[in-house]
């Protein structure tokens, strides 16, 4: 039964990574995998075939204690993992809704209207800097979608545009790696108290900057980015594409998201509570304050929180639910003993990996490279179950960097890459030939800088 559960996880994992060849949304195998794994876990436990372990290290099995107490312990363990997963999901729903409210009021057009250069290299750096900064505030996926939408207005030639789009992926992933709200994986680490907002920003910012700057510097020397972009009507028409509320909603929405870490520091409450407050505040402003400046009552629903919620990709939320609960099942299942102590599957895997590759820095770099093939969300979720370092340990910061930026090496390696691939139909092989080496150069430069800072400065 233990082998069956692990095998099911492997099959589900492969189905997720082969989403495009199979033409099957990754949410489907994610949900099925989680539900069936927990079902098998319950059946095996209740029949005494194996033991489970809770987050406190308490082992439950049918050979000791009453059946009622064991069942209660199993359910409590399940609810604990579901609660932790729900914290992440509520946080993401709140952040995504705020971003959609900003977009409904065309707040991002304020940024678009400020770009007025036709020089290819200058435009590359402008877009890269915007992607790096914006992704640390609204997340790398949303930033990529916003900037590729902008690219379609700024760069008419698709041959040029896919180069810009590909480098935006690198910049957005690098920018999201040093912020607790910039990437799903950093949010997971932050909510789980593996990293603090200040610690993550302080120790990952330099590697993240190098990860962004190195490939952009190399790319700016390539023939592709020499010369100027030719088009008839450059820029954005602010009068037709902006509302009176655009600038206000942009700053109010981004300010509300940035306020979440401050709320956590002030109150000591989990981040999802702060995100609930920020969403409520932005929704209130969008419903009762700003609408009077723009449109009549019949148009109000077009710019409301209800409309924003309808635009959220809830399939992504359900994917996170499935994958995190599947990883939790592996963390709960006792696989074997280490030094005579029953150990969960992921912890057992961590100890085995550490024995095979004793250098933790090498392990984390391999994890980063692996994240370009396998989704970084389950990788980080697994790492959180495998290791028990204290908050703000260098290993957590390095995991945040590696998992966040390593995915840039393949077009399917990150949510930002998958979004760009779908929007601009970027070919996998083209990206592999043209962009992978640039992304790898940036990743290694940032990784080496992190190791240097960790061992000689920190």
Tab-separated table of C-alpha atoms in Angstrom:
chain	number	residue	atom	x	y	z
A	1	UNK	CA	0.000	0.000	0.000
A	2	UNK	CA	2.883	2.376	0.805
A	3	UNK	CA	4.448	1.737	-2.601
A	4	UNK	CA	1.043	2.248	-4.242
A	5	UNK	CA	0.630	5.696	-2.636
A	6	UNK	CA	4.123	6.768	-3.696
A	7	UNK	CA	3.574	5.378	-7.202
A	8	UNK	CA	0.306	7.287	-7.450
A	9	UNK	CA	2.126	10.485	-6.544
A	10	UNK	CA	4.769	9.848	-9.227
A	11	UNK	CA	2.122	9.148	-11.894
A	12	UNK	CA	0.172	12.269	-10.898
A	13	UNK	CA	3.359	14.319	-10.949
A	14	UNK	CA	4.246	13.101	-14.437
A	15	UNK	CA	0.731	13.891	-15.645
A	16	UNK	CA	1.143	17.449	-14.398
A	17	UNK	CA	4.494	17.933	-16.139
A	18	UNK	CA	3.093	16.442	-19.377
A	19	UNK	CA	0.071	18.744	-19.320
A	20	UNK	CA	0.601	20.056	-22.856
A	21	UNK	CA	1.391	16.764	-24.658
A	22	UNK	CA	-1.556	15.075	-22.893
A	23	UNK	CA	-3.828	18.088	-23.532
A	24	UNK	CA	-5.120	17.656	-19.989
A	25	UNK	CA	-5.376	20.548	-17.551
A	26	UNK	CA	-2.948	19.917	-14.690
A	27	UNK	CA	-5.755	20.620	-12.204
A	28	UNK	CA	-7.361	17.276	-13.051
A	29	UNK	CA	-4.473	14.953	-12.071
A	30	UNK	CA	-3.690	17.224	-9.131
A	31	UNK	CA	-7.154	16.870	-7.573
A	32	UNK	CA	-7.471	13.166	-8.370
A	33	UNK	CA	-3.997	12.459	-6.994
A	34	UNK	CA	-4.686	14.226	-3.686
A	35	UNK	CA	-8.118	12.673	-3.129
A	36	UNK	CA	-7.041	9.105	-3.942
A	37	UNK	CA	-3.829	9.370	-1.911
A	38	UNK	CA	-5.710	10.464	1.208
A	39	UNK	CA	-8.329	7.749	0.598
A	40	UNK	CA	-5.622	5.075	0.385
A	41	UNK	CA	-3.916	6.603	3.410
A	42	UNK	CA	-7.135	6.310	5.410
A	43	UNK	CA	-7.859	2.744	4.263
A	44	UNK	CA	-4.322	1.557	4.969
A	45	UNK	CA	-4.182	3.247	8.371
A	46	UNK	CA	-7.566	1.958	9.533
A	47	UNK	CA	-6.605	-1.566	8.515
A	48	UNK	CA	-3.312	-1.362	10.401
A	49	UNK	CA	-1.138	-1.719	7.299
A	50	UNK	CA	1.069	1.266	8.159
A	51	UNK	CA	1.487	4.180	10.574
A	52	UNK	CA	1.086	7.916	10.120
A	53	UNK	CA	2.952	10.799	11.731
A	54	UNK	CA	1.585	14.238	12.601
A	55	UNK	CA	3.329	17.605	12.433
A	56	UNK	CA	4.516	17.263	16.017
A	57	UNK	CA	6.219	13.931	15.366
A	58	UNK	CA	3.544	11.842	17.116
A	59	UNK	CA	3.145	8.429	15.476
A	60	UNK	CA	-0.294	6.824	15.191
A	61	UNK	CA	-0.941	3.165	14.407
A	62	UNK	CA	-3.715	0.668	15.122
A	63	UNK	CA	-1.403	-1.449	17.280
A	64	UNK	CA	-1.413	1.140	20.073
A	65	UNK	CA	-4.189	3.278	21.524
A	66	UNK	CA	-7.909	2.964	20.929
A	67	UNK	CA	-9.437	2.963	17.442
A	68	UNK	CA	-11.440	6.067	18.344
A	69	UNK	CA	-8.348	8.008	19.472
A	70	UNK	CA	-6.412	6.959	16.371
A	71	UNK	CA	-9.256	7.985	14.076
A	72	UNK	CA	-9.510	11.347	15.816
A	73	UNK	CA	-5.756	11.827	15.471
A	74	UNK	CA	-5.947	11.023	11.742
A	75	UNK	CA	-8.755	13.537	11.155
A	76	UNK	CA	-6.975	16.239	13.175
A	77	UNK	CA	-3.844	15.696	11.111
A	78	UNK	CA	-5.844	15.958	7.881
A	79	UNK	CA	-7.538	19.164	9.057
A	80	UNK	CA	-4.200	20.666	10.085
A	81	UNK	CA	-2.794	20.184	6.582
A	82	UNK	CA	-6.022	21.393	4.994
A	83	UNK	CA	-5.931	24.493	7.188
A	84	UNK	CA	-2.350	25.319	6.210
A	85	UNK	CA	-3.189	24.794	2.544
A	86	UNK	CA	-6.291	26.979	2.842
A	87	UNK	CA	-4.194	29.819	4.266
A	88	UNK	CA	-2.191	29.883	1.037
A	89	UNK	CA	-5.285	29.629	-1.162
A	90	UNK	CA	-7.144	32.447	0.612
A	91	UNK	CA	-4.046	34.617	0.345
A	92	UNK	CA	-3.756	33.935	-3.391
A	93	UNK	CA	-7.462	34.538	-4.050
A	94	UNK	CA	-7.231	37.876	-2.234
A	95	UNK	CA	-4.128	38.994	-4.127
A	96	UNK	CA	-5.499	37.889	-7.490
A	97	UNK	CA	-8.814	39.685	-6.880
A	98	UNK	CA	-7.074	42.954	-6.001
A	99	UNK	CA	-4.992	42.719	-9.178
A	100	UNK	CA	-8.122	42.070	-11.251
A	101	UNK	CA	-9.876	45.090	-9.679
A	102	UNK	CA	-6.889	47.245	-10.645
A	103	UNK	CA	-7.030	45.838	-14.163
A	104	UNK	CA	-10.791	46.452	-14.468
A	105	UNK	CA	-10.135	50.126	-13.735
A	106	UNK	CA	-7.297	50.005	-16.308
A	107	UNK	CA	-4.789	50.929	-13.656
A	108	UNK	CA	-1.953	49.154	-15.440
A	109	UNK	CA	-2.454	51.459	-18.438
A	110	UNK	CA	-0.835	54.145	-16.286
A	111	UNK	CA	2.393	52.149	-16.528
A	112	UNK	CA	1.892	51.477	-20.224
A	113	UNK	CA	1.476	55.170	-21.024
A	114	UNK	CA	4.875	56.029	-19.544
A	115	UNK	CA	6.870	53.928	-22.027
A	116	UNK	CA	7.833	56.124	-24.971
A	117	UNK	CA	11.106	54.782	-26.381
A	118	UNK	CA	11.613	52.995	-29.697
A	119	UNK	CA	15.251	51.995	-29.101
A	120	UNK	CA	15.319	48.198	-28.816
A	121	UNK	CA	17.927	47.960	-26.064
A	122	UNK	CA	16.391	50.758	-24.023
A	123	UNK	CA	12.936	49.201	-24.363
A	124	UNK	CA	14.381	45.852	-23.252
A	125	UNK	CA	15.779	47.349	-20.047
A	126	UNK	CA	12.656	49.417	-19.352
A	127	UNK	CA	10.416	46.364	-19.658
A	128	UNK	CA	12.860	44.246	-17.644
A	129	UNK	CA	13.046	46.726	-14.777
A	130	UNK	CA	9.263	47.102	-14.726
A	131	UNK	CA	8.863	43.302	-14.719
A	132	UNK	CA	11.425	42.870	-11.918
A	133	UNK	CA	9.851	45.513	-9.663
A	134	UNK	CA	6.206	44.844	-10.478
A	135	UNK	CA	6.512	41.085	-9.964
A	136	UNK	CA	7.714	41.637	-6.405
A	137	UNK	CA	4.409	43.406	-5.713
A	138	UNK	CA	1.703	41.673	-7.745
A	139	UNK	CA	3.462	38.306	-8.491
A	140	UNK	CA	5.380	37.097	-11.519
A	141	UNK	CA	2.454	35.487	-13.340
A	142	UNK	CA	0.260	38.596	-13.345
A	143	UNK	CA	3.227	40.799	-14.250
A	144	UNK	CA	4.001	38.627	-17.279
A	145	UNK	CA	0.397	38.755	-18.473
A	146	UNK	CA	0.241	42.542	-18.061
A	147	UNK	CA	3.540	43.194	-19.863
A	148	UNK	CA	2.861	40.823	-22.757
A	149	UNK	CA	-0.466	42.594	-23.247
A	150	UNK	CA	1.568	45.812	-23.359
A	151	UNK	CA	4.103	44.287	-25.778
A	152	UNK	CA	1.389	43.673	-28.340
A	153	UNK	CA	0.885	47.430	-28.540
A	154	UNK	CA	4.567	48.331	-28.470
A	155	UNK	CA	6.214	45.674	-30.663
A	156	UNK	CA	4.220	44.806	-33.811
A	157	UNK	CA	6.694	42.243	-35.186
A	158	UNK	CA	6.132	38.850	-33.571
A	159	UNK	CA	9.735	37.755	-34.248
A	160	UNK	CA	10.944	40.598	-32.020
A	161	UNK	CA	8.097	40.309	-29.543
A	162	UNK	CA	8.807	36.705	-28.526
A	163	UNK	CA	12.359	37.706	-27.599
A	164	UNK	CA	11.046	40.460	-25.338
A	165	UNK	CA	8.391	38.159	-23.902
A	166	UNK	CA	10.976	35.464	-23.114
A	167	UNK	CA	13.271	37.891	-21.294
A	168	UNK	CA	10.303	39.306	-19.390
A	169	UNK	CA	9.799	35.769	-18.023
A	170	UNK	CA	13.355	35.816	-16.643
A	171	UNK	CA	12.949	39.274	-15.096
A	172	UNK	CA	9.529	38.497	-13.604
A	173	UNK	CA	10.684	35.227	-12.028
A	174	UNK	CA	13.792	36.926	-10.615
A	175	UNK	CA	11.728	39.782	-9.198
A	176	UNK	CA	9.244	37.431	-7.591
A	177	UNK	CA	11.953	35.386	-5.840
A	178	UNK	CA	12.963	38.058	-3.311
A	179	UNK	CA	9.450	39.082	-2.250
A	180	UNK	CA	7.080	37.128	0.029
A	181	UNK	CA	4.199	38.102	-2.274
A	182	UNK	CA	6.074	37.822	-5.583
A	183	UNK	CA	5.740	34.095	-6.223
A	184	UNK	CA	3.525	31.275	-4.968
A	185	UNK	CA	6.576	29.464	-3.577
A	186	UNK	CA	7.853	32.457	-1.584
A	187	UNK	CA	4.322	32.999	-0.286
A	188	UNK	CA	4.219	29.361	0.827
A	189	UNK	CA	7.541	29.700	2.663
A	190	UNK	CA	6.474	32.972	4.267
A	191	UNK	CA	3.079	31.734	5.460
A	192	UNK	CA	4.697	28.566	6.841
A	193	UNK	CA	7.141	30.717	8.867
A	194	UNK	CA	10.151	29.357	7.003
A	195	UNK	CA	11.209	32.881	6.002
A	196	UNK	CA	10.364	36.386	7.174
A	197	UNK	CA	9.550	39.187	4.726
A	198	UNK	CA	12.592	41.190	5.839
A	199	UNK	CA	14.958	38.204	5.822
A	200	UNK	CA	13.875	37.034	2.377
A	201	UNK	CA	14.242	40.498	0.871
A	202	UNK	CA	17.596	41.149	2.535
A	203	UNK	CA	19.368	37.954	1.516
A	204	UNK	CA	17.775	37.142	-1.860
A	205	UNK	CA	17.655	40.625	-3.424
A	206	UNK	CA	21.287	40.623	-4.632
A	207	UNK	CA	21.162	37.129	-6.238
A	208	UNK	CA	17.783	38.032	-7.776
A	209	UNK	CA	19.163	41.248	-9.276
A	210	UNK	CA	22.103	39.352	-10.790
A	211	UNK	CA	19.755	36.689	-12.129
A	212	UNK	CA	17.912	39.473	-13.957
A	213	UNK	CA	20.821	41.729	-14.965
A	214	UNK	CA	23.251	39.125	-16.355
A	215	UNK	CA	20.979	37.692	-19.088
A	216	UNK	CA	19.667	41.167	-19.966
A	217	UNK	CA	23.213	42.515	-20.324
A	218	UNK	CA	24.166	39.611	-22.600
A	219	UNK	CA	20.939	39.922	-24.603
A	220	UNK	CA	21.454	43.654	-25.128
A	221	UNK	CA	24.618	42.790	-27.090
A	222	UNK	CA	22.804	40.389	-29.414
A	223	UNK	CA	21.962	41.403	-32.967
A	224	UNK	CA	18.251	40.918	-32.267
A	225	UNK	CA	18.163	43.967	-29.979
A	226	UNK	CA	20.132	46.351	-32.178
A	227	UNK	CA	18.379	49.274	-33.876
A	228	UNK	CA	14.893	50.654	-33.350
A	229	UNK	CA	11.331	49.398	-33.498
A	230	UNK	CA	9.313	50.769	-36.393
A	231	UNK	CA	5.604	51.426	-35.984
A	232	UNK	CA	3.124	54.045	-37.046
A	233	UNK	CA	1.447	54.879	-33.773
A	234	UNK	CA	3.749	54.442	-30.816
A	235	UNK	CA	2.561	54.425	-27.234
A	236	UNK	CA	-0.816	54.351	-25.544
A	237	UNK	CA	-3.681	56.773	-26.028
A	238	UNK	CA	-4.383	57.756	-22.457
A	239	UNK	CA	-7.645	59.514	-23.253
A	240	UNK	CA	-9.290	56.432	-24.736
A	241	UNK	CA	-7.697	53.703	-22.638
A	242	UNK	CA	-7.689	55.178	-19.138
A	243	UNK	CA	-10.428	56.014	-16.694
A	244	UNK	CA	-10.390	58.784	-14.132
A	245	UNK	CA	-9.911	56.059	-11.526
A	246	UNK	CA	-6.958	54.333	-13.225
A	247	UNK	CA	-4.145	56.011	-11.333
A	248	UNK	CA	-5.987	55.937	-8.005
A	249	UNK	CA	-6.831	52.233	-8.245
A	250	UNK	CA	-3.277	51.396	-9.283
A	251	UNK	CA	-1.727	53.007	-6.221
A	252	UNK	CA	-4.498	51.973	-3.815
A	253	UNK	CA	-4.393	48.341	-4.995
A	254	UNK	CA	-0.618	47.980	-4.985
A	255	UNK	CA	-0.427	49.805	-1.664
A	256	UNK	CA	-2.968	47.406	-0.159
A	257	UNK	CA	-0.910	44.374	-1.248
A	258	UNK	CA	2.313	45.895	0.090
A	259	UNK	CA	0.498	46.597	3.389
A	260	UNK	CA	-0.004	42.859	4.048
A	261	UNK	CA	3.515	42.220	5.462
A	262	UNK	CA	3.162	45.393	7.556
A	263	UNK	CA	-0.168	44.106	8.915
A	264	UNK	CA	1.524	40.841	9.904
A	265	UNK	CA	4.280	42.689	11.777
A	266	UNK	CA	1.812	44.986	13.558
A	267	UNK	CA	-0.682	42.291	14.613
A	268	UNK	CA	1.266	39.030	14.599
A	269	UNK	CA	-1.620	37.460	12.640
A	270	UNK	CA	-1.092	35.146	9.635
A	271	UNK	CA	-0.692	36.894	6.256
A	272	UNK	CA	-4.029	35.707	4.888
A	273	UNK	CA	-5.834	37.825	7.508
A	274	UNK	CA	-3.973	40.889	6.270
A	275	UNK	CA	-4.856	39.991	2.682
A	276	UNK	CA	-8.521	39.682	3.667
A	277	UNK	CA	-8.348	43.191	5.146
A	278	UNK	CA	-6.622	44.601	2.053
A	279	UNK	CA	-9.122	42.976	-0.305
A	280	UNK	CA	-12.046	44.296	1.723
A	281	UNK	CA	-10.569	47.805	1.694
A	282	UNK	CA	-9.880	47.814	-2.073
A	283	UNK	CA	-13.317	46.345	-2.790
A	284	UNK	CA	-14.924	49.065	-0.645
A	285	UNK	CA	-13.065	51.787	-2.528
A	286	UNK	CA	-13.986	50.292	-5.902
A	287	UNK	CA	-17.690	50.007	-4.955
A	288	UNK	CA	-18.452	53.228	-3.095
A	289	UNK	CA	-15.753	55.840	-3.619
A	290	UNK	CA	-14.327	55.686	-7.121
A	291	UNK	CA	-17.397	54.679	-9.239
A	292	UNK	CA	-18.959	58.160	-8.972
A	293	UNK	CA	-16.010	59.609	-10.880
A	294	UNK	CA	-16.294	57.358	-13.919
A	295	UNK	CA	-19.635	55.895	-14.843
A	296	UNK	CA	-23.334	55.656	-14.094
A	297	UNK	CA	-25.033	53.083	-11.869
A	298	UNK	CA	-25.776	50.759	-14.787
A	299	UNK	CA	-22.046	50.388	-15.509
A	300	UNK	CA	-20.973	49.912	-11.902
A	301	UNK	CA	-20.941	46.101	-12.071
A	302	UNK	CA	-18.315	46.183	-14.813
A	303	UNK	CA	-15.751	47.488	-12.327
A	304	UNK	CA	-16.836	45.676	-9.160
A	305	UNK	CA	-15.232	43.010	-7.028
A	306	UNK	CA	-17.811	40.522	-8.330
A	307	UNK	CA	-16.577	41.084	-11.867
A	308	UNK	CA	-12.964	40.738	-10.685
A	309	UNK	CA	-13.736	37.404	-9.017
A	310	UNK	CA	-15.234	36.086	-12.258
A	311	UNK	CA	-11.916	36.767	-14.028
A	312	UNK	CA	-9.765	34.774	-11.596
A	313	UNK	CA	-8.436	31.441	-12.854
A	314	UNK	CA	-9.848	29.223	-10.126
A	315	UNK	CA	-8.408	26.196	-11.903
A	316	UNK	CA	-4.999	27.399	-10.676
A	317	UNK	CA	-6.328	27.664	-7.114
A	318	UNK	CA	-7.676	24.110	-7.303
A	319	UNK	CA	-4.351	22.914	-8.716
A	320	UNK	CA	-2.543	24.327	-5.683
A	321	UNK	CA	-5.124	22.683	-3.405
A	322	UNK	CA	-4.533	19.288	-4.986
A	323	UNK	CA	-0.749	19.387	-5.149
A	324	UNK	CA	-0.291	20.727	-1.612
A	325	UNK	CA	-2.646	18.136	-0.136
A	326	UNK	CA	-0.906	15.361	-2.096
A	327	UNK	CA	2.459	16.447	-0.713
A	328	UNK	CA	0.889	16.572	2.773
A	329	UNK	CA	-0.171	12.935	2.344
A	330	UNK	CA	3.436	11.946	1.653
A	331	UNK	CA	4.577	13.955	4.647
A	332	UNK	CA	2.042	12.091	6.824
A	333	UNK	CA	2.859	8.563	5.646
A	334	UNK	CA	5.565	6.799	7.699
A	335	UNK	CA	8.034	5.238	5.245
A	336	UNK	CA	10.788	3.937	7.514
A	337	UNK	CA	13.068	4.656	10.448
A	338	UNK	CA	16.077	6.936	10.844
A	339	UNK	CA	18.203	6.281	13.925
A	340	UNK	CA	15.415	4.075	15.263
A	341	UNK	CA	12.724	6.775	14.931
A	342	UNK	CA	9.678	6.476	12.612
A	343	UNK	CA	9.977	9.065	9.861
A	344	UNK	CA	7.592	10.446	7.226
A	345	UNK	CA	8.226	9.766	3.539
A	346	UNK	CA	9.512	13.245	2.675
A	347	UNK	CA	11.763	13.438	5.711
A	348	UNK	CA	13.151	10.029	4.848
A	349	UNK	CA	13.830	11.217	1.289
A	350	UNK	CA	15.590	14.318	2.617
A	351	UNK	CA	17.900	12.288	4.808
A	352	UNK	CA	18.687	9.926	1.934
A	353	UNK	CA	19.435	12.831	-0.411
A	354	UNK	CA	21.635	14.519	2.173
A	355	UNK	CA	23.630	11.319	2.594
A	356	UNK	CA	24.052	10.959	-1.182
A	357	UNK	CA	24.932	14.658	-1.752
A	358	UNK	CA	26.309	16.026	1.530
A	359	UNK	CA	26.696	19.595	0.216
A	360	UNK	CA	23.349	21.355	0.769
A	361	UNK	CA	24.180	24.165	-1.660
A	362	UNK	CA	24.584	21.627	-4.466
A	363	UNK	CA	21.304	19.954	-3.490
A	364	UNK	CA	19.428	23.262	-3.700
A	365	UNK	CA	21.016	24.213	-7.031
A	366	UNK	CA	19.900	20.829	-8.412
A	367	UNK	CA	16.437	21.558	-7.037
A	368	UNK	CA	16.446	24.851	-8.931
A	369	UNK	CA	17.442	23.158	-12.188
A	370	UNK	CA	14.804	20.493	-11.579
A	371	UNK	CA	12.161	23.211	-11.146
A	372	UNK	CA	12.524	23.996	-14.857
A	373	UNK	CA	11.113	20.531	-15.587
A	374	UNK	CA	8.860	19.959	-12.589
A	375	UNK	CA	6.476	22.589	-11.230
A	376	UNK	CA	8.182	24.564	-8.442
A	377	UNK	CA	5.078	24.565	-6.197
A	378	UNK	CA	5.224	20.833	-5.340
A	379	UNK	CA	9.031	20.992	-5.190
A	380	UNK	CA	8.945	23.689	-2.514
A	381	UNK	CA	6.036	21.992	-0.758
A	382	UNK	CA	8.116	18.812	-0.621
A	383	UNK	CA	11.190	20.721	0.634
A	384	UNK	CA	9.083	22.237	3.423
A	385	UNK	CA	8.178	18.726	4.534
A	386	UNK	CA	11.697	17.381	4.068
A	387	UNK	CA	13.692	19.892	6.088
A	388	UNK	CA	13.194	21.367	9.545
A	389	UNK	CA	15.530	24.374	9.574
A	390	UNK	CA	14.640	27.360	11.750
A	391	UNK	CA	13.042	30.483	10.288
A	392	UNK	CA	15.317	32.507	7.983
A	393	UNK	CA	17.919	29.745	7.768
A	394	UNK	CA	20.077	30.325	4.641
A	395	UNK	CA	18.755	27.070	3.171
A	396	UNK	CA	15.202	28.464	3.022
A	397	UNK	CA	16.400	31.658	1.347
A	398	UNK	CA	18.402	29.645	-1.185
A	399	UNK	CA	15.415	27.359	-1.856
A	400	UNK	CA	13.258	30.433	-2.452
A	401	UNK	CA	15.785	31.792	-4.938
A	402	UNK	CA	16.477	28.515	-6.753
A	403	UNK	CA	12.881	27.360	-7.073
A	404	UNK	CA	11.714	30.842	-8.086
A	405	UNK	CA	14.320	31.499	-10.784
A	406	UNK	CA	15.287	28.011	-11.963
A	407	UNK	CA	11.997	27.641	-13.807
A	408	UNK	CA	13.084	30.311	-16.300
A	409	UNK	CA	15.389	27.803	-17.984
A	410	UNK	CA	12.479	26.163	-19.803
A	411	UNK	CA	9.319	27.788	-21.136
A	412	UNK	CA	7.206	25.261	-19.197
A	413	UNK	CA	9.234	25.678	-16.006
A	414	UNK	CA	7.186	28.455	-14.431
A	415	UNK	CA	3.655	29.840	-14.382
A	416	UNK	CA	4.969	32.996	-16.048
A	417	UNK	CA	6.538	30.926	-18.827
A	418	UNK	CA	3.410	28.878	-19.425
A	419	UNK	CA	1.331	32.079	-19.609
A	420	UNK	CA	3.733	33.648	-22.121
A	421	UNK	CA	3.810	30.429	-24.128
A	422	UNK	CA	0.037	30.460	-24.414
A	423	UNK	CA	-0.290	34.173	-25.189
A	424	UNK	CA	2.465	34.392	-27.815
A	425	UNK	CA	2.623	30.727	-28.931
A	426	UNK	CA	6.328	30.544	-28.096
A	427	UNK	CA	7.775	27.262	-29.316
A	428	UNK	CA	9.394	25.019	-26.691
A	429	UNK	CA	12.381	24.166	-28.897
A	430	UNK	CA	12.900	27.806	-29.948
A	431	UNK	CA	13.017	28.850	-26.278
A	432	UNK	CA	15.384	25.976	-25.486
A	433	UNK	CA	17.818	27.072	-28.223
A	434	UNK	CA	17.610	30.851	-27.813
A	435	UNK	CA	16.762	31.615	-24.179
A	436	UNK	CA	17.714	28.666	-21.950
A	437	UNK	CA	21.423	29.512	-21.940
A	438	UNK	CA	20.656	33.128	-20.996
A	439	UNK	CA	18.393	32.028	-18.142
A	440	UNK	CA	21.004	29.506	-16.965
A	441	UNK	CA	23.718	32.185	-16.946
A	442	UNK	CA	21.571	34.413	-14.766
A	443	UNK	CA	20.566	31.544	-12.471
A	444	UNK	CA	24.159	30.436	-11.873
A	445	UNK	CA	25.378	34.020	-11.372
A	446	UNK	CA	22.745	34.573	-8.691
A	447	UNK	CA	23.381	31.183	-7.073
A	448	UNK	CA	27.133	31.748	-6.834
A	449	UNK	CA	26.585	35.213	-5.371
A	450	UNK	CA	24.260	33.726	-2.744
A	451	UNK	CA	26.846	31.113	-1.771
A	452	UNK	CA	29.560	33.772	-1.581
A	453	UNK	CA	27.428	36.039	0.605
A	454	UNK	CA	26.378	33.119	2.826
A	455	UNK	CA	29.917	31.875	3.500
A	456	UNK	CA	31.971	35.071	3.474
A	457	UNK	CA	29.709	38.007	4.360
A	458	UNK	CA	26.561	36.849	6.146
